[in-house]
Amino acid sequence: MIDVKNMAGEIYFDNTFNQLIRTNPDGKTEAFDDPILQVNRQRQQLVEWLKFKKIINLPVETLVVSANSSTIIRAENRDIHRKVIRKDSILIKIAEFKEKYKKKILSTKNMKRISTILLDEHTPYIPNVLESYGIPLITLQTRVYCHKCYAFSMERRLRKWICRTCLHSSHDAHISALQDYVFLVKPTITNSEFRQFLQLKSPSSAKKLLTSLKLHHSGNTKGRVYFLRSIIEDRTN
């Protein structure tokens, strides 16, 4: 497991208080949680998860990698180089792990099984941007925006989106609007919320568009909630 840090300036690993202290090029000093403890905690969570899936005795190593070539790394513990390395040393470290673990533990079948389970249970991180920056929902610019002139002026006509500003047309411009909705608002949506965000008047048109996306959903009629996770996975992929 690798925790990558891209910090400029100088970083100091303080083992006394288990913290990472960064000094910026301008001289400003900041304290962060110890990334070594963080990745070790993630390792423990993974080991427990593997046990729950009846996958045991699988060795899990951890590393903290400094991705910024100009960063100066200091520490009071001389053995910290075993856990903290620069990005150029990753291949060397992997070669050391290969030399350390020569015995084959997992069959190809079990490796594929673990891969499948990890993908099935993966949940993308979707931060609440509005809450993080204190932006009221009512201040958002709604309606579908045009990918050609970037104006929020697309309207639904004759089963496609047409921009009132440049007359550019699109059959799937609503997908980008839904992806923005997930990152800005929340990962679920109702027919009413869909119409409000995209400025659609027809409930039936909204239902057809949502149904065409083959989204997972719960509930029926007016109370139906659509889950937009697959929309985000398409964007991140």
Tab-separated table of C-alpha atoms in Angstrom, residues 3 24 33 37-38 42 51 61-62 71 92 107 109-110 131 140 156 161 166 173 186-188:
chain	number	residue	atom	x	y	z
A	3	ASP	CA	0.569	6.767	0.329
A	24	ASN	CA	6.997	25.913	2.846
A	33	ASP	CA	-1.062	13.683	10.571
A	37	LEU	CA	0.551	5.925	10.799
A	38	GLN	CA	-2.110	6.666	8.196
A	42	GLN	CA	-5.154	1.531	6.094
A	51	LYS	CA	-9.937	-11.879	6.805
A	61	GLU	CA	3.652	-3.927	2.941
A	62	THR	CA	3.339	-0.140	3.274
A	71	THR	CA	11.243	18.187	-1.359
A	92	ILE	CA	14.021	-0.659	-6.282
A	107	SER	CA	-3.087	-18.943	-7.164
A	109	LYS	CA	-7.710	-18.028	-9.588
A	110	ASN	CA	-7.565	-16.487	-6.111
A	131	GLU	CA	-20.562	22.054	2.053
A	140	LEU	CA	-25.708	27.169	-8.470
A	156	ARG	CA	-34.659	20.001	-24.939
A	161	TRP	CA	-30.458	19.334	-26.726
A	166	CYS	CA	-24.777	28.893	-30.903
A	173	ALA	CA	-25.534	16.698	-22.934
A	186	LYS	CA	-25.269	14.468	-4.097
A	187	PRO	CA	-24.980	11.014	-5.750
A	188	THR	CA	-28.748	10.409	-5.959
